[in-house]
Amino acid sequence: MSNEKFKIGNLSGKGLIIAVAASIVVVGAAGFYSYSKISDKLNAEIIGENRDTLSADGAANDGAPSDGNGAVLNAPVDAAQTDVSKPEPVVTLDEREPAESAVVTTEADKAETSAAQTEPFPTTMVRPLNGEVLNDFSGGELVKSKTLNVWKTHDGVDIAGAMDEKVKSMTGGTVTKVYEDQMLGACVIIDHGNGFEGYYCNLSKDIPVAEGQSVSAGTVIGAVGNTAQNEISEEPHLHFAIKKNGEWIDPIALISGEGS
């Protein structure tokens, strides 16, 4: 009888242990299940709040792709940026409209200016002296100087005349310079207009005209002298030269009407 009670007691002890273990497992499973439920609920609530916040921030993310939880992925590269000011276009000088007061030179104006500089004299011309031409215009060619004994250009003509014989202006104009040149002696330069300048050199030092004075054809502007050091070996004469638009031309051809 006692042995049977002992066996029953041993079985009851093992059963108790098993029962307690089973209870612990059940309680743990129930706790894990409850934790999972609570965690899922909290995550759902947090996600819902984030979505509400994104919706409130709003229009900037409209139409942008999301990750399924409301988070915006890469926004379009060409999305409009209304808060960025556009730079003002740079206007170059060439693009600016010309001022109303700007002077525009036309081809007609250029042609008129060119014609005014090249047209022949409208007035009659006279010879500054009526003597013989001693030395011609060389036209850029080298000729031998009797005084210097060297080959050089002769940019004018030498017209023979008596000492102190009166020298006349070939046509009207304005005296622009009265001076004494180291080689050509006492000189008078007259602007005859239309691009022509007259050089009257080897004059006597007594010059009757002054710079800025207006002269007419035949006005006495000096007298034959012997002041040109580079032509001192020549007989008394007038060294007479003409520039047309800055270039030397043949004075005799101009006076005779053969050149303009």
Short mmCIF file of C-alpha atoms in Angstrom, two decimals:
data_model
loop_
_atom_site.label_atom_id
_atom_site.label_comp_id
_atom_site.label_asym_id
_atom_site.label_seq_id
_atom_site.Cartn_x
_atom_site.Cartn_y
_atom_site.Cartn_z
CA MET A 1 0.00 0.00 0.00
CA SER A 2 2.80 2.39 0.88
CA ASN A 3 4.61 1.56 -2.36
CA GLU A 4 1.58 2.46 -4.40
CA LYS A 5 1.33 5.80 -2.57
CA PHE A 6 5.01 6.46 -3.29
CA LYS A 7 4.54 5.86 -7.03
CA ILE A 8 1.47 8.00 -7.10
CA GLY A 9 3.37 10.74 -5.31
CA ASN A 10 6.28 10.57 -7.76
CA LEU A 11 3.90 10.76 -10.72
CA SER A 12 2.14 13.70 -9.10
CA GLY A 13 5.49 15.55 -8.75
CA LYS A 14 6.44 15.04 -12.41
CA GLY A 15 3.00 16.07 -13.50
CA LEU A 16 3.27 19.22 -11.48
CA ILE A 17 6.56 20.14 -13.16
CA ILE A 18 5.12 19.50 -16.59
CA ALA A 19 2.07 21.52 -15.75
CA VAL A 20 4.18 24.44 -14.53
CA ALA A 21 6.37 24.31 -17.69
CA ALA A 22 3.35 24.22 -19.89
CA SER A 23 1.94 27.21 -18.07
CA ILE A 24 5.17 29.17 -18.60
CA VAL A 25 5.10 28.41 -22.32
CA VAL A 26 1.50 29.46 -22.60
CA VAL A 27 2.14 32.67 -20.69
CA GLY A 28 5.23 33.49 -22.87
CA ALA A 29 3.33 32.86 -26.09
CA ALA A 30 0.50 35.02 -24.92
CA GLY A 31 2.92 37.79 -24.00
CA PHE A 32 4.71 37.66 -27.36
CA TYR A 33 1.38 37.73 -29.17
CA SER A 34 0.27 40.73 -27.14
CA TYR A 35 3.61 42.54 -27.80
CA SER A 36 3.29 41.95 -31.56
CA LYS A 37 -0.22 43.33 -31.59
CA ILE A 38 0.73 46.41 -29.61
CA SER A 39 3.84 47.00 -31.81
CA ASP A 40 1.82 46.75 -35.03
CA LYS A 41 -0.73 49.18 -33.64
CA LEU A 42 1.93 51.71 -32.64
CA ASN A 43 3.61 51.50 -36.08
CA ALA A 44 0.28 52.03 -37.79
CA GLU A 45 -0.40 55.11 -35.67
CA ILE A 46 3.09 56.58 -36.33
CA ILE A 47 2.78 56.03 -40.09
CA GLY A 48 -0.64 57.65 -40.05
CA GLU A 49 0.75 60.73 -38.30
CA ASN A 50 3.63 60.99 -40.84
CA ARG A 51 1.17 60.83 -43.70
CA ASP A 52 -0.90 63.60 -42.15
CA THR A 53 2.20 65.74 -41.75
CA LEU A 54 3.25 65.18 -45.36
CA SER A 55 -0.26 66.04 -46.53
CA ALA A 56 -0.15 69.25 -44.51
CA ASP A 57 3.20 70.26 -46.04
CA GLY A 58 1.47 69.53 -49.21
CA ALA A 59 1.69 70.83 -52.64
CA ALA A 60 5.46 70.69 -53.07
CA ASN A 61 5.29 66.86 -53.13
CA ASP A 62 2.11 66.45 -55.20
CA GLY A 63 2.64 63.86 -57.88
CA ALA A 64 6.08 62.83 -56.54
CA PRO A 65 6.75 59.10 -56.17
CA SER A 66 6.79 57.70 -52.61
CA ASP A 67 8.02 54.55 -50.88
CA GLY A 68 4.50 53.38 -49.94
CA ASN A 69 4.68 54.89 -46.45
CA GLY A 70 4.28 58.51 -47.57
CA ALA A 71 7.97 59.29 -47.87
CA VAL A 72 8.85 61.15 -51.09
CA LEU A 73 11.48 59.61 -53.29
CA ASN A 74 13.45 61.51 -55.97
CA ALA A 75 11.56 64.63 -56.99
CA PRO A 76 11.48 65.48 -60.73
CA VAL A 77 14.65 67.23 -61.83
CA ASP A 78 12.76 69.85 -63.83
CA ALA A 79 10.32 70.73 -61.05
CA ALA A 80 9.44 74.43 -61.08
CA GLN A 81 11.29 76.51 -58.49
CA THR A 82 9.18 79.53 -57.80
CA ASP A 83 11.48 80.91 -55.11
CA VAL A 84 14.51 81.25 -57.41
CA SER A 85 14.76 84.61 -59.21
CA LYS A 86 15.74 84.53 -62.86
CA PRO A 87 18.82 86.57 -63.83
CA GLU A 88 18.21 89.66 -65.94
CA PRO A 89 19.33 89.17 -69.55
CA VAL A 90 22.66 90.81 -70.36
CA VAL A 91 22.33 93.40 -73.11
CA THR A 92 25.49 93.93 -75.14
CA LEU A 93 26.41 97.22 -76.81
CA ASP A 94 25.67 95.71 -80.23
CA GLU A 95 22.10 94.83 -79.13
CA ARG A 96 21.24 98.26 -77.76
CA GLU A 97 19.05 100.50 -79.85
CA PRO A 98 21.00 103.42 -81.29
CA ALA A 99 20.35 106.75 -79.65
CA GLU A 100 18.18 109.16 -81.63
CA SER A 101 21.05 111.64 -81.68
CA ALA A 102 23.56 109.13 -83.07
CA VAL A 103 25.04 110.17 -86.40
CA VAL A 104 24.82 107.41 -89.00
CA THR A 105 27.25 107.70 -91.89
CA THR A 106 25.68 106.42 -95.08
CA GLU A 107 27.37 105.33 -98.28
CA ALA A 108 26.00 108.48 -99.93
CA ASP A 109 27.72 110.64 -97.31
CA LYS A 110 31.01 108.82 -97.87
CA ALA A 111 30.71 109.22 -101.63
CA GLU A 112 29.97 112.95 -101.26
CA THR A 113 32.99 113.43 -98.98
CA SER A 114 35.24 111.50 -101.35
CA ALA A 115 34.03 113.53 -104.31
CA ALA A 116 34.66 116.79 -102.45
CA GLN A 117 38.24 115.72 -101.80
CA THR A 118 39.02 114.62 -105.34
CA GLU A 119 37.08 116.98 -107.61
CA PRO A 120 39.14 119.54 -109.58
CA PHE A 121 39.27 123.19 -108.58
CA PRO A 122 36.12 125.12 -109.49
CA THR A 123 38.14 128.36 -109.86
CA THR A 124 40.78 129.56 -112.30
CA MET A 125 44.39 128.93 -111.27
CA VAL A 126 47.43 131.01 -112.02
CA ARG A 127 51.13 130.22 -112.09
CA PRO A 128 52.95 131.49 -109.01
CA LEU A 129 55.78 132.58 -111.37
CA ASN A 130 55.96 132.84 -115.14
CA GLY A 131 59.58 131.70 -115.44
CA GLU A 132 61.11 128.59 -116.92
CA VAL A 133 60.88 125.27 -115.11
CA LEU A 134 64.43 124.42 -114.08
CA ASN A 135 63.78 121.07 -112.41
CA ASP A 136 60.72 118.93 -112.99
CA PHE A 137 58.64 116.90 -110.54
CA SER A 138 60.28 113.46 -110.28
CA GLY A 139 57.14 111.52 -109.36
CA GLY A 140 58.96 109.45 -106.73
CA GLU A 141 61.95 108.72 -108.97
CA LEU A 142 65.48 109.54 -107.81
CA VAL A 143 67.22 112.47 -109.47
CA LYS A 144 70.66 113.91 -108.76
CA SER A 145 70.77 117.07 -106.69
CA LYS A 146 73.27 119.65 -108.02
CA THR A 147 73.76 121.14 -104.57
CA LEU A 148 73.94 117.96 -102.46
CA ASN A 149 75.45 115.74 -105.17
CA VAL A 150 73.21 112.88 -104.12
CA TRP A 151 70.32 111.02 -105.70
CA LYS A 152 66.97 111.95 -104.17
CA THR A 153 63.37 112.54 -105.11
CA HIS A 154 62.27 116.00 -106.23
CA ASP A 155 58.74 116.41 -104.89
CA GLY A 156 58.01 119.77 -106.54
CA VAL A 157 59.12 121.95 -109.44
CA ASP A 158 61.71 124.73 -109.52
CA ILE A 159 60.46 127.80 -111.42
CA ALA A 160 63.10 130.38 -112.34
CA GLY A 161 62.61 134.00 -111.27
CA ALA A 162 64.52 137.14 -110.47
CA MET A 163 65.49 137.83 -106.89
CA ASP A 164 62.65 139.50 -105.03
CA GLU A 165 60.21 138.80 -107.86
CA LYS A 166 56.70 138.54 -106.47
CA VAL A 167 55.26 135.05 -105.87
CA LYS A 168 51.50 134.62 -106.15
CA SER A 169 49.00 132.13 -104.69
CA MET A 170 47.88 129.78 -107.46
CA THR A 171 44.24 129.98 -106.29
CA GLY A 172 42.15 130.92 -103.28
CA GLY A 173 42.72 129.34 -99.88
CA THR A 174 43.84 129.83 -96.29
CA VAL A 175 47.41 130.25 -95.11
CA THR A 176 48.01 127.43 -92.64
CA LYS A 177 51.73 127.82 -91.94
CA VAL A 178 54.50 130.39 -92.33
CA TYR A 179 57.90 129.03 -91.30
CA GLU A 180 61.57 128.59 -92.16
CA ASP A 181 62.59 125.07 -93.12
CA GLN A 182 66.18 123.97 -92.53
CA MET A 183 66.56 122.67 -96.10
CA LEU A 184 63.85 124.48 -98.12
CA GLY A 185 64.26 127.92 -96.55
CA ALA A 186 61.41 130.39 -95.96
CA CYS A 187 58.08 128.66 -96.77
CA VAL A 188 54.36 129.37 -96.90
CA ILE A 189 51.77 126.55 -96.90
CA ILE A 190 48.26 127.31 -98.20
CA ASP A 191 45.21 125.05 -97.88
CA HIS A 192 43.54 125.43 -101.29
CA GLY A 193 40.58 123.20 -100.41
CA ASN A 194 39.38 119.93 -101.94
CA GLY A 195 42.37 118.13 -100.38
CA PHE A 196 45.01 120.33 -102.07
CA GLU A 197 47.88 122.00 -100.22
CA GLY A 198 50.37 124.36 -101.85
CA TYR A 199 54.00 124.60 -100.66
CA TYR A 200 55.79 127.82 -101.70
CA CYS A 201 59.48 127.57 -100.67
CA ASN A 202 62.89 129.26 -101.17
CA LEU A 203 61.20 132.61 -100.56
CA SER A 204 62.86 135.70 -99.17
CA LYS A 205 62.45 136.06 -95.42
CA ASP A 206 60.08 139.03 -95.72
CA ILE A 207 56.70 137.21 -95.81
CA PRO A 208 53.68 139.53 -96.30
CA VAL A 209 50.98 137.00 -95.21
CA ALA A 210 50.22 135.43 -91.83
CA GLU A 211 48.82 132.11 -90.65
CA GLY A 212 45.02 132.01 -90.80
CA GLN A 213 44.82 134.66 -93.54
CA SER A 214 42.53 134.06 -96.51
CA VAL A 215 44.01 134.60 -99.97
CA SER A 216 42.69 134.64 -103.52
CA ALA A 217 44.15 133.50 -106.83
CA GLY A 218 46.99 135.91 -107.64
CA THR A 219 47.47 137.22 -104.08
CA VAL A 220 51.15 138.00 -103.45
CA ILE A 221 52.33 135.69 -100.68
CA GLY A 222 56.11 136.31 -100.90
CA ALA A 223 59.09 136.92 -103.16
CA VAL A 224 61.82 134.83 -104.76
CA GLY A 225 64.74 134.36 -102.41
CA ASN A 226 67.84 132.22 -101.97
CA THR A 227 67.12 130.56 -98.61
CA ALA A 228 66.86 126.85 -99.56
CA GLN A 229 70.11 125.25 -98.44
CA ASN A 230 69.53 122.03 -100.41
CA GLU A 231 69.17 124.05 -103.67
CA ILE A 232 71.65 126.86 -103.01
CA SER A 233 73.66 125.97 -106.12
CA GLU A 234 70.64 126.62 -108.37
CA GLU A 235 69.87 130.04 -109.88
CA PRO A 236 67.17 132.04 -108.07
CA HIS A 237 63.87 130.21 -108.25
CA LEU A 238 60.66 129.26 -106.46
CA HIS A 239 60.41 125.70 -105.18
CA PHE A 240 56.71 124.99 -105.70
CA ALA A 241 55.05 121.72 -104.58
CA ILE A 242 51.47 120.43 -104.26
CA LYS A 243 49.99 117.70 -102.09
CA LYS A 244 46.66 116.13 -102.97
CA ASN A 245 45.10 114.30 -100.01
CA GLY A 246 48.56 113.99 -98.47
CA GLU A 247 50.35 112.74 -101.62
CA TRP A 248 52.79 114.73 -103.76
CA ILE A 249 51.54 115.45 -107.29
CA ASP A 250 52.94 117.37 -110.30
CA PRO A 251 52.09 121.09 -109.78
CA ILE A 252 52.55 122.00 -113.45
CA ALA A 253 50.13 119.28 -114.58
CA LEU A 254 47.58 120.63 -112.07
CA ILE A 255 47.95 124.25 -113.13
CA SER A 256 47.75 123.39 -116.84
CA GLY A 257 44.64 121.31 -116.26
CA GLU A 258 46.36 118.06 -117.17
CA GLY A 259 46.15 116.70 -113.62
CA SER A 260 43.63 116.93 -110.81
#
